[in-house]
């Protein structure tokens, strides 16, 4: 099925470093979401973005909704060991009547490893 | 715990058997979604409900798959005549309209 192009596929960083990852699509999305998934668990919502150009923070995490509505970026500052996991972007198009269309399209994920 | 609940967490079955999974959404959420995730991939959309109405089904949802949400609360996903390729994590999510989806911890299906 269709998936977003997420990069990088994996990252190995030292504790304390900053991390950046991004997601691009050939389609316009009305909503961009970032999730983190730990082994054996479901994705956990980190940040939701609803407006082109929007920049939103959640603690050490900052995400941006691209102006073209076809991309999004996630930054993690001052990484710590518990940041280890798989990060997914997901896009949701606008449905009829202005409501959010149900289906989420996910990227392939970025595997983050943090060395103490 | 008021999150999305899925049961069972793991299911091992022989090829050709039928399996059924259950999802209990967050109580005030009117939308419920099913996704499938294979190793190294992001979740892929299968179907979703608004209240008891099934509004969309992916082409991934073959005629061996059926999902129900009879009273607009919990949902079941049944796979008939399971095949090796059905081995995956089946994730359920719920939301209110125009709100982000929250996921359960999934049911991992292994076909022997």
PDB file of C-alpha atoms in Angstrom:
ATOM      1  CA  UNK A   1       0.000   0.000   0.000  1.00  0.00           C
ATOM      2  CA  UNK A   2       0.957   3.638  -0.270  1.00  0.00           C
ATOM      3  CA  UNK A   3       3.400   4.878   2.345  1.00  0.00           C
ATOM      4  CA  UNK A   4       5.118   8.128   3.019  1.00  0.00           C
ATOM      5  CA  UNK A   5       8.836   8.502   2.357  1.00  0.00           C
ATOM      6  CA  UNK A   6      10.467   8.818   5.762  1.00  0.00           C
ATOM      7  CA  UNK A   7      14.170   9.412   6.327  1.00  0.00           C
ATOM      8  CA  UNK A   8      16.579   8.478   7.606  1.00  0.00           C
ATOM      9  CA  UNK A   9      15.738   4.808   8.030  1.00  0.00           C
ATOM     10  CA  UNK A  10      17.952   4.559  11.106  1.00  0.00           C
ATOM     11  CA  UNK A  11      20.114   6.749  13.284  1.00  0.00           C
ATOM     12  CA  UNK A  12      22.833   5.954  15.812  1.00  0.00           C
ATOM     13  CA  UNK A  13      23.616   8.887  18.058  1.00  0.00           C
ATOM     14  CA  UNK A  14      25.299   9.724  21.344  1.00  0.00           C
ATOM     15  CA  UNK A  15      23.283  10.754  24.342  1.00  0.00           C
ATOM     16  CA  UNK A  16      22.868  14.516  24.393  1.00  0.00           C
ATOM     17  CA  UNK A  17      22.893  14.965  20.614  1.00  0.00           C
ATOM     18  CA  UNK A  18      20.029  16.476  18.653  1.00  0.00           C
ATOM     19  CA  UNK A  19      18.090  14.392  16.117  1.00  0.00           C
ATOM     20  CA  UNK A  20      16.195  15.360  12.975  1.00  0.00           C
ATOM     21  CA  UNK A  21      13.979  13.233  10.774  1.00  0.00           C
ATOM     22  CA  UNK A  22      11.548  14.057   8.005  1.00  0.00           C
ATOM     23  CA  UNK A  23       8.696  12.733   5.966  1.00  0.00           C
ATOM     24  CA  UNK A  24       7.610  13.585   2.425  1.00  0.00           C
ATOM     25  CA  UNK A  25       4.573  12.705   0.368  1.00  0.00           C
ATOM     26  CA  UNK A  26       3.355  13.141  -3.184  1.00  0.00           C
ATOM     27  CA  UNK A  27      -0.095  13.916  -1.762  1.00  0.00           C
ATOM     28  CA  UNK A  28      -1.336  16.844   0.282  1.00  0.00           C
ATOM     29  CA  UNK A  29      -2.310  16.087   3.850  1.00  0.00           C
ATOM     30  CA  UNK A  30      -4.571  18.043   6.158  1.00  0.00           C
ATOM     31  CA  UNK A  31      -3.058  16.623   9.326  1.00  0.00           C
ATOM     32  CA  UNK A  32       0.422  15.351  10.141  1.00  0.00           C
ATOM     33  CA  UNK A  33       1.077  13.168  13.164  1.00  0.00           C
ATOM     34  CA  UNK A  34       4.228  11.782  14.756  1.00  0.00           C
ATOM     35  CA  UNK A  35       4.180   8.545  16.755  1.00  0.00           C
ATOM     36  CA  UNK A  36       6.804   6.540  18.691  1.00  0.00           C
ATOM     37  CA  UNK A  37       6.646   2.768  18.911  1.00  0.00           C
ATOM     38  CA  UNK A  38       8.525   0.545  21.342  1.00  0.00           C
ATOM     39  CA  UNK A  39       8.980  -3.201  20.687  1.00  0.00           C
ATOM     40  CA  UNK A  40       5.811  -5.205  21.277  1.00  0.00           C
ATOM     41  CA  UNK A  41       3.685  -2.121  21.822  1.00  0.00           C
ATOM     42  CA  UNK A  42       1.409   0.075  19.775  1.00  0.00           C
ATOM     43  CA  UNK A  43       2.366   3.517  18.431  1.00  0.00           C
ATOM     44  CA  UNK A  44       2.107   6.328  20.976  1.00  0.00           C
ATOM     45  CA  UNK A  45       1.118   9.798  19.779  1.00  0.00           C
ATOM     46  CA  UNK A  46       3.839  12.423  20.209  1.00  0.00           C
ATOM     47  CA  UNK A  47       2.686  15.478  18.272  1.00  0.00           C
ATOM     48  CA  UNK A  48      -0.265  16.388  16.033  1.00  0.00           C
ATOM     49  CA  UNK A  49      -0.083  19.198  13.440  1.00  0.00           C
ATOM     50  CA  UNK A  50      -3.144  20.723  11.793  1.00  0.00           C
ATOM     51  CA  UNK A  51      -2.038  23.782   9.829  1.00  0.00           C
ATOM     52  CA  UNK A  52       0.536  24.376   7.098  1.00  0.00           C
ATOM     53  CA  UNK A  53       3.588  26.094   8.579  1.00  0.00           C
ATOM     54  CA  UNK A  54       2.632  25.138  12.132  1.00  0.00           C
ATOM     55  CA  UNK A  55       5.494  24.521  14.552  1.00  0.00           C
ATOM     56  CA  UNK A  56       4.552  22.574  17.687  1.00  0.00           C
ATOM     57  CA  UNK A  57       6.628  21.429  20.659  1.00  0.00           C
ATOM     58  CA  UNK A  58       6.151  18.697  23.228  1.00  0.00           C
ATOM     59  CA  UNK A  59       8.995  18.875  25.734  1.00  0.00           C
ATOM     60  CA  UNK A  60      12.229  18.157  23.867  1.00  0.00           C
ATOM     61  CA  UNK A  61      10.313  17.317  20.692  1.00  0.00           C
ATOM     62  CA  UNK A  62       9.488  19.871  18.009  1.00  0.00           C
ATOM     63  CA  UNK A  63       7.582  19.124  14.812  1.00  0.00           C
ATOM     64  CA  UNK A  64       6.682  21.253  11.807  1.00  0.00           C
ATOM     65  CA  UNK A  65       3.916  20.987   9.200  1.00  0.00           C
ATOM     66  CA  UNK A  66       5.509  21.876   5.866  1.00  0.00           C
ATOM     67  CA  UNK A  67       4.245  24.864   3.899  1.00  0.00           C
ATOM     68  CA  UNK A  68       3.507  22.726   0.854  1.00  0.00           C
ATOM     69  CA  UNK A  69       1.444  20.359   3.082  1.00  0.00           C
ATOM     70  CA  UNK A  70       3.450  17.513   1.583  1.00  0.00           C
ATOM     71  CA  UNK A  71       6.099  17.200   4.267  1.00  0.00           C
ATOM     72  CA  UNK A  72       6.768  17.282   7.980  1.00  0.00           C
ATOM     73  CA  UNK A  73       9.812  17.321  10.240  1.00  0.00           C
ATOM     74  CA  UNK A  74      10.511  16.089  13.761  1.00  0.00           C
ATOM     75  CA  UNK A  75      13.412  17.255  15.901  1.00  0.00           C
ATOM     76  CA  UNK A  76      14.483  15.792  19.235  1.00  0.00           C
ATOM     77  CA  UNK A  77      16.849  17.890  21.300  1.00  0.00           C
ATOM     78  CA  UNK A  78      19.343  16.634  23.883  1.00  0.00           C
ATOM     79  CA  UNK A  79      18.538  12.957  23.324  1.00  0.00           C
ATOM     80  CA  UNK A  80      18.402  10.554  26.257  1.00  0.00           C
ATOM     81  CA  UNK A  81      18.487   6.723  26.320  1.00  0.00           C
ATOM     82  CA  UNK A  82      14.703   6.417  26.665  1.00  0.00           C
ATOM     83  CA  UNK A  83      14.305   8.130  23.267  1.00  0.00           C
ATOM     84  CA  UNK A  84      15.274   4.780  21.721  1.00  0.00           C
ATOM     85  CA  UNK A  85      12.523   3.384  19.541  1.00  0.00           C
ATOM     86  CA  UNK A  86      10.907   3.650  16.122  1.00  0.00           C
ATOM     87  CA  UNK A  87       9.452   6.987  15.086  1.00  0.00           C
ATOM     88  CA  UNK A  88       6.663   7.105  12.525  1.00  0.00           C
ATOM     89  CA  UNK A  89       5.149   9.986  10.646  1.00  0.00           C
ATOM     90  CA  UNK A  90       1.543   9.696   9.507  1.00  0.00           C
ATOM     91  CA  UNK A  91      -0.584  11.851   7.240  1.00  0.00           C
ATOM     92  CA  UNK A  92      -4.333  12.254   7.105  1.00  0.00           C
ATOM     93  CA  UNK A  93      -6.165  13.892   4.180  1.00  0.00           C
ATOM     94  CA  UNK A  94      -9.171  16.183   4.469  1.00  0.00           C
ATOM     95  CA  UNK A  95     -12.463  14.429   3.954  1.00  0.00           C
ATOM     96  CA  UNK A  96     -15.832  15.610   2.677  1.00  0.00           C
ATOM     97  CA  UNK A  97     -17.576  18.245   4.735  1.00  0.00           C
ATOM     98  CA  UNK A  98     -14.350  19.439   6.282  1.00  0.00           C
ATOM     99  CA  UNK A  99     -14.032  16.542   8.676  1.00  0.00           C
ATOM    100  CA  UNK A 100     -10.809  14.595   8.969  1.00  0.00           C
ATOM    101  CA  UNK A 101     -10.759  11.595   6.692  1.00  0.00           C
ATOM    102  CA  UNK A 102     -10.273   8.430   8.752  1.00  0.00           C
ATOM    103  CA  UNK A 103      -7.361   6.696   7.070  1.00  0.00           C
ATOM    104  CA  UNK A 104      -3.805   7.385   8.227  1.00  0.00           C
ATOM    105  CA  UNK A 105      -0.938   6.770   5.837  1.00  0.00           C
ATOM    106  CA  UNK A 106       2.312   5.938   7.642  1.00  0.00           C
ATOM    107  CA  UNK A 107       5.976   6.285   6.795  1.00  0.00           C
ATOM    108  CA  UNK A 108       8.341   3.332   7.017  1.00  0.00           C
ATOM    109  CA  UNK A 109       9.737   4.530  10.335  1.00  0.00           C
ATOM    110  CA  UNK A 110      13.059   5.837  11.648  1.00  0.00           C
ATOM    111  CA  UNK A 111      14.860   3.533  14.070  1.00  0.00           C
ATOM    112  CA  UNK A 112      16.641   5.608  16.703  1.00  0.00           C
ATOM    113  CA  UNK A 113      19.466   4.194  18.816  1.00  0.00           C
ATOM    114  CA  UNK A 114      20.992   6.336  21.556  1.00  0.00           C
ATOM    115  CA  UNK A 115      24.367   5.375  23.001  1.00  0.00           C
ATOM    116  CA  UNK A 116      24.918   6.466  26.633  1.00  0.00           C
TER     117      UNK A 116
ATOM    118  CA  UNK B   1      -6.511   2.043  32.304  1.00  0.00           C
ATOM    119  CA  UNK B   2      -8.676   4.052  29.896  1.00  0.00           C
ATOM    120  CA  UNK B   3      -6.652   3.426  26.731  1.00  0.00           C
ATOM    121  CA  UNK B   4      -7.468   1.256  23.733  1.00  0.00           C
ATOM    122  CA  UNK B   5      -7.558  -2.403  24.771  1.00  0.00           C
ATOM    123  CA  UNK B   6      -6.933  -5.351  22.445  1.00  0.00           C
ATOM    124  CA  UNK B   7      -7.414  -9.034  23.089  1.00  0.00           C
ATOM    125  CA  UNK B   8      -5.658 -11.389  22.779  1.00  0.00           C
ATOM    126  CA  UNK B   9      -2.151  -9.913  22.737  1.00  0.00           C
ATOM    127  CA  UNK B  10      -0.780 -12.942  20.956  1.00  0.00           C
ATOM    128  CA  UNK B  11      -2.418 -15.606  18.825  1.00  0.00           C
ATOM    129  CA  UNK B  12      -0.748 -18.661  17.319  1.00  0.00           C
ATOM    130  CA  UNK B  13      -2.815 -20.774  14.989  1.00  0.00           C
ATOM    131  CA  UNK B  14      -2.482 -23.287  12.211  1.00  0.00           C
ATOM    132  CA  UNK B  15      -2.962 -22.321   8.596  1.00  0.00           C
ATOM    133  CA  UNK B  16      -6.572 -22.642   7.560  1.00  0.00           C
ATOM    134  CA  UNK B  17      -8.040 -21.887  10.964  1.00  0.00           C
ATOM    135  CA  UNK B  18     -10.301 -18.910  11.707  1.00  0.00           C
ATOM    136  CA  UNK B  19      -9.263 -16.273  14.237  1.00  0.00           C
ATOM    137  CA  UNK B  20     -11.104 -13.373  15.857  1.00  0.00           C
ATOM    138  CA  UNK B  21      -9.618 -10.349  17.588  1.00  0.00           C
ATOM    139  CA  UNK B  22     -11.369  -7.868  19.833  1.00  0.00           C
ATOM    140  CA  UNK B  23     -10.791  -4.151  20.321  1.00  0.00           C
ATOM    141  CA  UNK B  24     -12.272  -1.957  23.046  1.00  0.00           C
ATOM    142  CA  UNK B  25     -11.806   1.711  22.168  1.00  0.00           C
ATOM    143  CA  UNK B  26     -11.487   4.686  24.496  1.00  0.00           C
ATOM    144  CA  UNK B  27     -15.041   5.029  25.771  1.00  0.00           C
ATOM    145  CA  UNK B  28     -16.021   8.427  24.351  1.00  0.00           C
ATOM    146  CA  UNK B  29     -14.450   7.826  20.926  1.00  0.00           C
ATOM    147  CA  UNK B  30     -16.897   7.463  18.031  1.00  0.00           C
ATOM    148  CA  UNK B  31     -14.317   6.276  15.484  1.00  0.00           C
ATOM    149  CA  UNK B  32     -12.514   2.944  15.509  1.00  0.00           C
ATOM    150  CA  UNK B  33      -9.789   1.848  13.094  1.00  0.00           C
ATOM    151  CA  UNK B  34      -7.977  -1.371  12.237  1.00  0.00           C
ATOM    152  CA  UNK B  35      -4.426  -1.463  10.857  1.00  0.00           C
ATOM    153  CA  UNK B  36      -1.981  -4.231  10.037  1.00  0.00           C
ATOM    154  CA  UNK B  37       1.751  -3.929  10.633  1.00  0.00           C
ATOM    155  CA  UNK B  38       4.455  -6.265   9.376  1.00  0.00           C
ATOM    156  CA  UNK B  39       8.060  -6.297  10.555  1.00  0.00           C
ATOM    157  CA  UNK B  40      10.024  -3.245   9.490  1.00  0.00           C
ATOM    158  CA  UNK B  41       7.006  -1.411   8.097  1.00  0.00           C
ATOM    159  CA  UNK B  42       4.606   1.225   9.283  1.00  0.00           C
ATOM    160  CA  UNK B  43       0.994   0.320  10.011  1.00  0.00           C
ATOM    161  CA  UNK B  44      -1.254  -0.098   6.963  1.00  0.00           C
ATOM    162  CA  UNK B  45      -4.896   0.895   7.069  1.00  0.00           C
ATOM    163  CA  UNK B  46      -7.499  -1.877   6.858  1.00  0.00           C
ATOM    164  CA  UNK B  47     -10.869  -0.352   7.759  1.00  0.00           C
ATOM    165  CA  UNK B  48     -12.628   2.119  10.008  1.00  0.00           C
ATOM    166  CA  UNK B  49     -15.974   2.686  11.682  1.00  0.00           C
ATOM    167  CA  UNK B  50     -17.831   5.762  12.731  1.00  0.00           C
ATOM    168  CA  UNK B  51     -20.144   4.541  15.450  1.00  0.00           C
ATOM    169  CA  UNK B  52     -21.504   1.259  14.047  1.00  0.00           C
ATOM    170  CA  UNK B  53     -21.124   2.192  10.366  1.00  0.00           C
ATOM    171  CA  UNK B  54     -18.133   0.802   8.462  1.00  0.00           C
ATOM    172  CA  UNK B  55     -17.107   3.767   6.316  1.00  0.00           C
ATOM    173  CA  UNK B  56     -14.122   2.460   4.388  1.00  0.00           C
ATOM    174  CA  UNK B  57     -12.352  -0.804   3.652  1.00  0.00           C
ATOM    175  CA  UNK B  58      -8.875  -1.064   2.176  1.00  0.00           C
ATOM    176  CA  UNK B  59      -8.183  -3.317  -0.787  1.00  0.00           C
ATOM    177  CA  UNK B  60      -5.873  -5.116   1.666  1.00  0.00           C
ATOM    178  CA  UNK B  61      -9.021  -6.401   3.354  1.00  0.00           C
ATOM    179  CA  UNK B  62      -9.714  -9.502   1.301  1.00  0.00           C
ATOM    180  CA  UNK B  63     -13.020 -11.372   1.461  1.00  0.00           C
ATOM    181  CA  UNK B  64     -11.491 -13.580   4.170  1.00  0.00           C
ATOM    182  CA  UNK B  65     -11.452 -10.586   6.496  1.00  0.00           C
ATOM    183  CA  UNK B  66     -14.518  -9.137   8.179  1.00  0.00           C
ATOM    184  CA  UNK B  67     -14.853  -6.454  10.816  1.00  0.00           C
ATOM    185  CA  UNK B  68     -17.859  -5.496  12.883  1.00  0.00           C
ATOM    186  CA  UNK B  69     -18.781  -2.894  15.437  1.00  0.00           C
ATOM    187  CA  UNK B  70     -22.357  -3.882  16.200  1.00  0.00           C
ATOM    188  CA  UNK B  71     -23.238  -1.424  18.958  1.00  0.00           C
ATOM    189  CA  UNK B  72     -20.773   1.301  18.143  1.00  0.00           C
ATOM    190  CA  UNK B  73     -18.543   0.349  21.040  1.00  0.00           C
ATOM    191  CA  UNK B  74     -16.147  -2.621  20.811  1.00  0.00           C
ATOM    192  CA  UNK B  75     -15.136  -4.117  17.474  1.00  0.00           C
ATOM    193  CA  UNK B  76     -14.101  -7.552  16.229  1.00  0.00           C
ATOM    194  CA  UNK B  77     -11.853  -8.451  13.321  1.00  0.00           C
ATOM    195  CA  UNK B  78     -12.203 -11.986  11.978  1.00  0.00           C
ATOM    196  CA  UNK B  79      -9.867 -13.705   9.554  1.00  0.00           C
ATOM    197  CA  UNK B  80     -11.187 -16.876   7.949  1.00  0.00           C
ATOM    198  CA  UNK B  81      -9.014 -19.646   6.487  1.00  0.00           C
ATOM    199  CA  UNK B  82      -5.799 -18.019   7.672  1.00  0.00           C
ATOM    200  CA  UNK B  83      -2.749 -18.022   5.398  1.00  0.00           C
ATOM    201  CA  UNK B  84       0.961 -17.617   6.124  1.00  0.00           C
ATOM    202  CA  UNK B  85       0.833 -14.084   4.774  1.00  0.00           C
ATOM    203  CA  UNK B  86      -1.668 -13.093   7.442  1.00  0.00           C
ATOM    204  CA  UNK B  87       1.077 -13.220  10.076  1.00  0.00           C
ATOM    205  CA  UNK B  88       1.382  -9.656  11.360  1.00  0.00           C
ATOM    206  CA  UNK B  89       0.568  -7.308  14.200  1.00  0.00           C
ATOM    207  CA  UNK B  90      -3.071  -6.175  14.050  1.00  0.00           C
ATOM    208  CA  UNK B  91      -3.492  -2.747  15.600  1.00  0.00           C
ATOM    209  CA  UNK B  92      -6.676  -1.032  16.669  1.00  0.00           C
ATOM    210  CA  UNK B  93      -6.992   2.720  17.168  1.00  0.00           C
ATOM    211  CA  UNK B  94      -9.793   5.034  18.204  1.00  0.00           C
ATOM    212  CA  UNK B  95     -10.536   8.735  18.059  1.00  0.00           C
ATOM    213  CA  UNK B  96     -13.214  11.351  18.144  1.00  0.00           C
ATOM    214  CA  UNK B  97     -13.984  13.023  14.813  1.00  0.00           C
ATOM    215  CA  UNK B  98     -11.213  15.478  13.853  1.00  0.00           C
ATOM    216  CA  UNK B  99      -9.018  14.272  16.714  1.00  0.00           C
ATOM    217  CA  UNK B 100      -5.799  12.206  16.597  1.00  0.00           C
ATOM    218  CA  UNK B 101      -5.952   8.414  16.671  1.00  0.00           C
ATOM    219  CA  UNK B 102      -4.749   6.562  19.757  1.00  0.00           C
ATOM    220  CA  UNK B 103      -3.536   3.012  19.354  1.00  0.00           C
ATOM    221  CA  UNK B 104      -3.771  -0.155  21.401  1.00  0.00           C
ATOM    222  CA  UNK B 105      -0.820  -2.506  21.861  1.00  0.00           C
ATOM    223  CA  UNK B 106      -2.008  -4.823  19.124  1.00  0.00           C
ATOM    224  CA  UNK B 107      -2.601  -8.519  18.605  1.00  0.00           C
ATOM    225  CA  UNK B 108       0.373 -10.396  17.192  1.00  0.00           C
ATOM    226  CA  UNK B 109      -0.803 -13.199  14.908  1.00  0.00           C
ATOM    227  CA  UNK B 110       1.506 -16.076  14.019  1.00  0.00           C
ATOM    228  CA  UNK B 111       0.419 -18.667  11.458  1.00  0.00           C
ATOM    229  CA  UNK B 112       2.126 -22.038  11.703  1.00  0.00           C
TER     230      UNK B 112
END
